[in-house]
């Protein structure tokens, strides 16, 4: 598909994703007012689904009218998204029936509802369509420009927000700066345990999509900053953006990751550079997280072992994740050749 087509797909996916963020904001901040499935928040969400699914179906229909038949009518990278469209509609109907018969979830149970899990899984497949399209596109190349890779970055970043939403109970980006400082200042209230756990989990959620892209392409400068800036929108919506310093620290972590890519040049053919990037970018992100929290939340936490050791633990987890993504160099030099064509 052309860049323009993928960009439209990505923009409509943004509509879809922001609709979910609005719904997440409502569930987090208007608990007592959600008594029915038919709400303005659901309207924003499902209208986004209608827009992006209609666009995907239209691309297939155009090819059918041009004489292509069967799978040949499905644009490269769009098959999985096309299959996910009716799946999402089915889970949407199931969600309506679930709410009608069993009521509206208002706490952590919303993240474990079977209909919601089906919705988020099919939604993730739909909004990552531009990524799959770009993965094998002949005009992308091993060193794409930021503009050419933009639809893929947007799609994967919004997919990251979906994962963070359904792991909200372990999301370090929802903490406010004073609470971060307090948690790492005392050991007897359980706050330090909870914060350390959420940092470890959120580190994986943020880093894994980046490592996937770094393994495939030499990312242009600004890619990780853009992805992290989009990734913080979901926890921002859930907290009504009451924790802006924490969110900004993660965006700063994305900038640090972009600088590390310029310095280390990580790729599938440079295993040790890839591992170093995974570890150092995690260390930088969570050092900035604690630095921003300390600067805006009342000073350094009271337990030096926690605020000095937490970024190191994050870096070690990043290093391990890098080794899992790339246990061996590909032997294909600095960058990887395009993989075999796969329409899904």
Tab-separated table of C-alpha atoms in Angstrom:
chain	number	residue	atom	x	y	z
A	1	UNK	CA	0.000	0.000	0.000
A	2	UNK	CA	1.041	3.586	-0.525
A	3	UNK	CA	2.216	5.787	2.312
A	4	UNK	CA	-0.959	7.846	1.947
A	5	UNK	CA	-3.209	4.795	2.357
A	6	UNK	CA	-1.309	3.556	5.395
A	7	UNK	CA	-1.318	7.043	6.887
A	8	UNK	CA	-5.103	7.267	6.567
A	9	UNK	CA	-5.366	3.850	8.207
A	10	UNK	CA	-3.148	5.077	11.049
A	11	UNK	CA	-5.071	8.335	11.517
A	12	UNK	CA	-8.385	6.485	11.661
A	13	UNK	CA	-6.728	4.144	14.138
A	14	UNK	CA	-5.899	7.238	16.230
A	15	UNK	CA	-9.608	8.088	16.240
A	16	UNK	CA	-10.290	4.525	17.364
A	17	UNK	CA	-7.599	4.696	20.060
A	18	UNK	CA	-8.584	8.114	21.389
A	19	UNK	CA	-12.182	6.908	21.581
A	20	UNK	CA	-11.000	4.153	23.896
A	21	UNK	CA	-8.977	6.666	25.928
A	22	UNK	CA	-12.093	8.787	26.392
A	23	UNK	CA	-13.977	5.696	27.542
A	24	UNK	CA	-11.113	4.785	29.896
A	25	UNK	CA	-11.183	8.314	31.315
A	26	UNK	CA	-14.909	8.001	31.941
A	27	UNK	CA	-14.549	4.653	33.700
A	28	UNK	CA	-11.717	6.011	35.870
A	29	UNK	CA	-13.301	9.349	36.764
A	30	UNK	CA	-17.093	8.995	36.391
A	31	UNK	CA	-17.741	5.698	38.134
A	32	UNK	CA	-21.109	6.678	39.544
A	33	UNK	CA	-22.473	7.926	36.220
A	34	UNK	CA	-21.905	4.796	34.087
A	35	UNK	CA	-25.151	2.874	34.167
A	36	UNK	CA	-25.673	1.860	30.547
A	37	UNK	CA	-23.796	0.621	27.504
A	38	UNK	CA	-25.093	3.548	25.430
A	39	UNK	CA	-22.854	6.432	26.479
A	40	UNK	CA	-21.079	9.254	24.608
A	41	UNK	CA	-17.805	7.542	25.485
A	42	UNK	CA	-18.816	4.339	23.762
A	43	UNK	CA	-20.061	6.386	20.813
A	44	UNK	CA	-16.604	7.925	20.365
A	45	UNK	CA	-15.008	4.494	20.640
A	46	UNK	CA	-17.298	2.582	18.289
A	47	UNK	CA	-17.446	5.375	15.705
A	48	UNK	CA	-13.650	5.088	15.470
A	49	UNK	CA	-14.041	1.371	14.875
A	50	UNK	CA	-16.595	2.029	12.133
A	51	UNK	CA	-14.274	4.518	10.442
A	52	UNK	CA	-11.114	2.406	10.389
A	53	UNK	CA	-12.908	-0.854	9.565
A	54	UNK	CA	-14.833	0.823	6.760
A	55	UNK	CA	-11.543	2.116	5.333
A	56	UNK	CA	-9.916	-1.335	5.450
A	57	UNK	CA	-12.918	-2.966	3.788
A	58	UNK	CA	-12.915	-0.239	1.139
A	59	UNK	CA	-9.303	-0.992	0.205
A	60	UNK	CA	-10.223	-4.624	-0.383
A	61	UNK	CA	-13.350	-3.699	-2.333
A	62	UNK	CA	-11.340	-1.415	-4.612
A	63	UNK	CA	-9.095	-4.322	-5.510
A	64	UNK	CA	-12.080	-6.585	-6.110
A	65	UNK	CA	-13.527	-4.027	-8.521
A	66	UNK	CA	-10.148	-3.902	-10.242
A	67	UNK	CA	-10.432	-7.622	-11.005
A	68	UNK	CA	-8.492	-9.228	-8.164
A	69	UNK	CA	-10.010	-12.237	-6.460
A	70	UNK	CA	-9.630	-14.019	-3.132
A	71	UNK	CA	-6.585	-13.152	-1.046
A	72	UNK	CA	-5.102	-11.308	-4.015
A	73	UNK	CA	-7.655	-8.568	-3.327
A	74	UNK	CA	-6.342	-8.004	0.194
A	75	UNK	CA	-3.511	-5.440	0.389
A	76	UNK	CA	-0.240	-6.644	1.872
A	77	UNK	CA	-0.391	-6.505	5.658
A	78	UNK	CA	-4.153	-5.917	5.764
A	79	UNK	CA	-5.434	-9.501	6.011
A	80	UNK	CA	-5.194	-9.828	9.801
A	81	UNK	CA	-6.905	-6.457	10.248
A	82	UNK	CA	-9.670	-7.472	7.856
A	83	UNK	CA	-10.297	-10.683	9.819
A	84	UNK	CA	-10.279	-8.749	13.096
A	85	UNK	CA	-13.070	-6.404	11.940
A	86	UNK	CA	-15.954	-8.921	12.263
A	87	UNK	CA	-14.301	-10.329	15.390
A	88	UNK	CA	-14.394	-6.887	17.021
A	89	UNK	CA	-18.039	-6.418	15.986
A	90	UNK	CA	-18.932	-9.779	17.556
A	91	UNK	CA	-17.154	-8.933	20.798
A	92	UNK	CA	-18.848	-5.514	20.777
A	93	UNK	CA	-22.256	-7.194	20.633
A	94	UNK	CA	-21.173	-9.569	23.381
A	95	UNK	CA	-20.055	-6.589	25.472
A	96	UNK	CA	-23.437	-4.897	25.043
A	97	UNK	CA	-25.230	-8.070	26.159
A	98	UNK	CA	-22.799	-8.506	29.057
A	99	UNK	CA	-23.489	-4.969	30.317
A	100	UNK	CA	-27.233	-5.350	29.805
A	101	UNK	CA	-27.450	-8.595	31.727
A	102	UNK	CA	-24.670	-8.254	34.300
A	103	UNK	CA	-24.194	-4.502	34.686
A	104	UNK	CA	-21.300	-2.073	34.197
A	105	UNK	CA	-17.859	-2.838	35.601
A	106	UNK	CA	-16.367	0.052	37.556
A	107	UNK	CA	-13.175	-1.282	39.158
A	108	UNK	CA	-10.402	-3.720	38.283
A	109	UNK	CA	-12.977	-6.230	37.001
A	110	UNK	CA	-13.292	-4.141	33.843
A	111	UNK	CA	-9.806	-5.317	32.864
A	112	UNK	CA	-10.749	-9.008	33.141
A	113	UNK	CA	-14.128	-9.013	31.389
A	114	UNK	CA	-14.013	-11.640	28.590
A	115	UNK	CA	-15.829	-9.349	26.171
A	116	UNK	CA	-13.376	-6.527	26.898
A	117	UNK	CA	-10.400	-8.844	26.390
A	118	UNK	CA	-11.830	-9.893	23.041
A	119	UNK	CA	-12.352	-6.252	22.066
A	120	UNK	CA	-8.838	-5.163	22.970
A	121	UNK	CA	-7.234	-8.149	21.204
A	122	UNK	CA	-9.092	-7.578	17.939
A	123	UNK	CA	-8.561	-3.818	18.247
A	124	UNK	CA	-4.826	-4.316	18.653
A	125	UNK	CA	-4.741	-6.338	15.437
A	126	UNK	CA	-6.694	-3.664	13.559
A	127	UNK	CA	-4.630	-0.650	14.606
A	128	UNK	CA	-1.302	-2.375	13.895
A	129	UNK	CA	-2.278	-2.851	10.243
A	130	UNK	CA	0.083	-0.022	9.110
A	131	UNK	CA	2.967	-1.791	10.876
A	132	UNK	CA	2.362	-5.042	9.028
A	133	UNK	CA	1.980	-3.126	5.782
A	134	UNK	CA	5.310	-1.357	6.248
A	135	UNK	CA	7.107	-4.506	7.405
A	136	UNK	CA	7.505	-5.836	3.851
A	137	UNK	CA	6.920	-2.681	1.808
A	138	UNK	CA	9.651	-2.395	-0.849
A	139	UNK	CA	9.867	1.396	-0.545
A	140	UNK	CA	10.551	1.380	3.206
A	141	UNK	CA	14.023	-0.132	3.129
A	142	UNK	CA	16.356	-0.847	6.024
A	143	UNK	CA	16.818	2.851	6.911
A	144	UNK	CA	13.372	4.433	6.539
A	145	UNK	CA	12.702	8.121	7.036
A	146	UNK	CA	10.533	9.216	9.931
A	147	UNK	CA	7.799	10.260	7.527
A	148	UNK	CA	7.704	6.893	5.769
A	149	UNK	CA	7.659	4.964	9.018
A	150	UNK	CA	5.143	7.272	10.701
A	151	UNK	CA	2.009	5.120	10.138
A	152	UNK	CA	3.758	2.054	11.543
A	153	UNK	CA	5.016	3.996	14.571
A	154	UNK	CA	1.565	5.384	15.286
A	155	UNK	CA	-0.078	1.983	15.013
A	156	UNK	CA	2.416	0.252	17.298
A	157	UNK	CA	2.379	3.099	19.826
A	158	UNK	CA	-1.398	2.925	20.144
A	159	UNK	CA	-1.141	-0.851	20.472
A	160	UNK	CA	1.184	-0.209	23.407
A	161	UNK	CA	-1.476	1.981	25.014
A	162	UNK	CA	-3.938	-0.911	24.801
A	163	UNK	CA	-1.553	-3.200	26.653
A	164	UNK	CA	-0.898	-0.535	29.287
A	165	UNK	CA	-4.648	-0.050	29.744
A	166	UNK	CA	-5.276	-3.702	30.480
A	167	UNK	CA	-2.280	-3.804	32.810
A	168	UNK	CA	-3.376	-0.642	34.616
A	169	UNK	CA	-3.002	-2.334	37.979
A	170	UNK	CA	0.741	-2.463	37.274
A	171	UNK	CA	1.251	0.828	35.433
A	172	UNK	CA	3.971	3.046	36.911
A	173	UNK	CA	2.902	5.914	34.648
A	174	UNK	CA	-0.277	6.435	36.670
A	175	UNK	CA	1.642	7.366	39.824
A	176	UNK	CA	1.911	11.025	40.825
A	177	UNK	CA	5.334	12.451	41.630
A	178	UNK	CA	4.721	12.949	45.412
A	179	UNK	CA	3.444	9.374	45.666
A	180	UNK	CA	6.582	8.059	43.942
A	181	UNK	CA	8.780	9.912	46.423
A	182	UNK	CA	6.685	8.684	49.354
A	183	UNK	CA	6.717	5.068	48.151
A	184	UNK	CA	10.510	4.930	48.007
A	185	UNK	CA	10.872	6.718	51.351
A	186	UNK	CA	9.324	4.019	53.561
A	187	UNK	CA	9.567	0.240	53.587
A	188	UNK	CA	6.790	-0.667	56.001
A	189	UNK	CA	3.689	0.452	54.077
A	190	UNK	CA	3.941	-1.706	50.961
A	191	UNK	CA	4.339	1.276	48.650
A	192	UNK	CA	7.951	0.507	47.768
A	193	UNK	CA	7.005	-3.059	46.788
A	194	UNK	CA	4.148	-1.885	44.585
A	195	UNK	CA	6.149	0.841	42.857
A	196	UNK	CA	9.122	-1.440	42.200
A	197	UNK	CA	6.784	-4.037	40.690
A	198	UNK	CA	4.994	-1.522	38.466
A	199	UNK	CA	8.297	-0.093	37.231
A	200	UNK	CA	9.465	-3.565	36.201
A	201	UNK	CA	6.204	-4.340	34.370
A	202	UNK	CA	5.880	-0.945	32.684
A	203	UNK	CA	9.499	-1.128	31.568
A	204	UNK	CA	8.702	-4.297	29.597
A	205	UNK	CA	5.502	-2.829	28.110
A	206	UNK	CA	7.360	0.254	26.839
A	207	UNK	CA	10.571	-1.404	25.689
A	208	UNK	CA	9.340	-4.534	23.896
A	209	UNK	CA	7.703	-2.689	20.940
A	210	UNK	CA	10.826	-0.560	20.504
A	211	UNK	CA	13.090	-3.614	20.416
A	212	UNK	CA	10.832	-5.171	17.786
A	213	UNK	CA	11.337	-2.146	15.543
A	214	UNK	CA	15.065	-1.818	16.247
A	215	UNK	CA	15.526	-5.454	15.273
A	216	UNK	CA	13.817	-4.759	11.940
A	217	UNK	CA	14.961	-1.239	10.978
A	218	UNK	CA	17.511	1.443	11.736
A	219	UNK	CA	15.007	3.745	13.375
A	220	UNK	CA	15.145	7.401	12.301
A	221	UNK	CA	15.787	9.936	15.034
A	222	UNK	CA	12.600	10.854	16.891
A	223	UNK	CA	10.914	7.460	16.488
A	224	UNK	CA	11.075	6.381	20.131
A	225	UNK	CA	10.254	9.871	21.389
A	226	UNK	CA	7.119	9.833	19.241
A	227	UNK	CA	6.138	6.358	20.410
A	228	UNK	CA	6.602	7.205	24.077
A	229	UNK	CA	4.724	10.500	23.662
A	230	UNK	CA	1.752	8.553	22.311
A	231	UNK	CA	2.138	5.766	24.869
A	232	UNK	CA	1.680	8.153	27.822
A	233	UNK	CA	-1.699	9.332	26.549
A	234	UNK	CA	-3.592	6.347	27.989
A	235	UNK	CA	-2.279	6.622	31.574
A	236	UNK	CA	-2.681	10.377	31.205
A	237	UNK	CA	-6.349	9.961	30.286
A	238	UNK	CA	-6.929	7.527	33.136
A	239	UNK	CA	-5.490	9.984	35.664
A	240	UNK	CA	-7.063	13.066	34.028
A	241	UNK	CA	-3.459	14.208	33.363
A	242	UNK	CA	-2.895	14.818	37.045
A	243	UNK	CA	0.643	13.400	36.782
A	244	UNK	CA	2.168	15.402	33.926
A	245	UNK	CA	5.756	15.412	35.302
A	246	UNK	CA	5.788	11.600	35.311
A	247	UNK	CA	4.435	11.482	31.757
A	248	UNK	CA	7.015	14.018	30.577
A	249	UNK	CA	9.798	11.953	32.133
A	250	UNK	CA	8.868	9.025	29.887
A	251	UNK	CA	8.884	11.245	26.798
A	252	UNK	CA	12.355	12.378	27.878
A	253	UNK	CA	13.250	8.696	28.144
A	254	UNK	CA	12.194	8.279	24.525
A	255	UNK	CA	14.538	11.093	23.523
A	256	UNK	CA	17.357	9.384	25.429
A	257	UNK	CA	16.608	6.167	23.543
A	258	UNK	CA	16.774	8.008	20.212
A	259	UNK	CA	20.181	9.404	21.165
A	260	UNK	CA	21.358	5.924	22.115
A	261	UNK	CA	20.278	4.630	18.704
A	262	UNK	CA	22.407	7.311	17.054
A	263	UNK	CA	25.376	6.374	19.228
A	264	UNK	CA	25.161	2.566	19.352
A	265	UNK	CA	23.553	1.834	15.950
A	266	UNK	CA	21.776	-1.296	17.282
A	267	UNK	CA	20.448	-3.789	14.752
A	268	UNK	CA	19.846	-7.503	14.290
A	269	UNK	CA	23.370	-7.798	12.904
A	270	UNK	CA	24.949	-6.003	15.879
A	271	UNK	CA	23.924	-8.151	18.827
A	272	UNK	CA	25.985	-6.489	21.545
A	273	UNK	CA	24.915	-3.017	20.427
A	274	UNK	CA	21.305	-4.248	20.509
A	275	UNK	CA	21.758	-5.590	24.046
A	276	UNK	CA	23.487	-2.411	25.181
A	277	UNK	CA	20.687	-0.302	23.764
A	278	UNK	CA	18.038	-2.407	25.542
A	279	UNK	CA	19.768	-2.094	28.908
A	280	UNK	CA	20.892	1.526	28.692
A	281	UNK	CA	17.604	2.866	27.336
A	282	UNK	CA	15.729	1.213	30.209
A	283	UNK	CA	18.220	2.588	32.739
A	284	UNK	CA	17.917	6.092	31.246
A	285	UNK	CA	14.112	6.065	31.132
A	286	UNK	CA	13.659	5.070	34.762
A	287	UNK	CA	16.455	7.308	35.992
A	288	UNK	CA	14.581	10.184	34.375
A	289	UNK	CA	11.323	8.910	35.873
A	290	UNK	CA	12.734	9.071	39.401
A	291	UNK	CA	14.572	12.309	38.648
A	292	UNK	CA	11.420	14.088	37.456
A	293	UNK	CA	9.475	12.663	40.407
A	294	UNK	CA	12.085	13.931	42.857
A	295	UNK	CA	12.287	17.361	41.234
A	296	UNK	CA	8.524	17.901	41.331
A	297	UNK	CA	7.419	15.674	44.205
A	298	UNK	CA	9.308	17.048	47.185
A	299	UNK	CA	12.893	15.880	46.880
A	300	UNK	CA	14.783	12.622	46.699
A	301	UNK	CA	13.093	9.567	48.256
A	302	UNK	CA	14.296	8.671	51.716
A	303	UNK	CA	15.732	5.236	50.899
A	304	UNK	CA	18.868	5.583	48.716
A	305	UNK	CA	18.897	1.885	47.828
A	306	UNK	CA	15.488	2.189	46.178
A	307	UNK	CA	15.995	5.257	44.025
A	308	UNK	CA	19.532	4.264	42.995
A	309	UNK	CA	18.820	0.571	42.500
A	310	UNK	CA	15.455	0.736	40.695
A	311	UNK	CA	16.925	2.116	37.433
A	312	UNK	CA	19.671	-0.519	37.571
A	313	UNK	CA	17.080	-3.286	37.956
A	314	UNK	CA	15.164	-1.796	35.012
A	315	UNK	CA	18.368	-1.758	32.976
A	316	UNK	CA	19.061	-5.401	33.798
A	317	UNK	CA	15.513	-6.342	32.809
A	318	UNK	CA	16.013	-4.416	29.562
A	319	UNK	CA	19.263	-6.286	28.940
A	320	UNK	CA	17.507	-9.604	29.496
A	321	UNK	CA	14.680	-8.583	27.169
A	322	UNK	CA	17.237	-7.608	24.532
A	323	UNK	CA	18.887	-11.025	24.814
A	324	UNK	CA	15.500	-12.716	24.425
A	325	UNK	CA	14.683	-10.647	21.328
A	326	UNK	CA	18.096	-11.249	19.791
A	327	UNK	CA	19.928	-14.247	21.310
A	328	UNK	CA	22.220	-14.455	18.281
A	329	UNK	CA	23.260	-11.970	15.610
A	330	UNK	CA	21.693	-12.626	12.214
A	331	UNK	CA	25.035	-12.681	10.429
A	332	UNK	CA	23.606	-10.396	7.762
A	333	UNK	CA	25.711	-7.390	8.561
A	334	UNK	CA	24.626	-4.089	10.018
A	335	UNK	CA	21.002	-4.317	8.942
A	336	UNK	CA	18.542	-7.041	8.048
A	337	UNK	CA	17.274	-7.633	4.546
A	338	UNK	CA	13.497	-7.490	4.049
A	339	UNK	CA	11.809	-10.742	5.115
A	340	UNK	CA	9.710	-13.020	2.965
A	341	UNK	CA	6.399	-11.576	1.777
A	342	UNK	CA	3.497	-12.354	4.097
A	343	UNK	CA	0.117	-10.789	3.461
A	344	UNK	CA	-1.100	-11.316	7.010
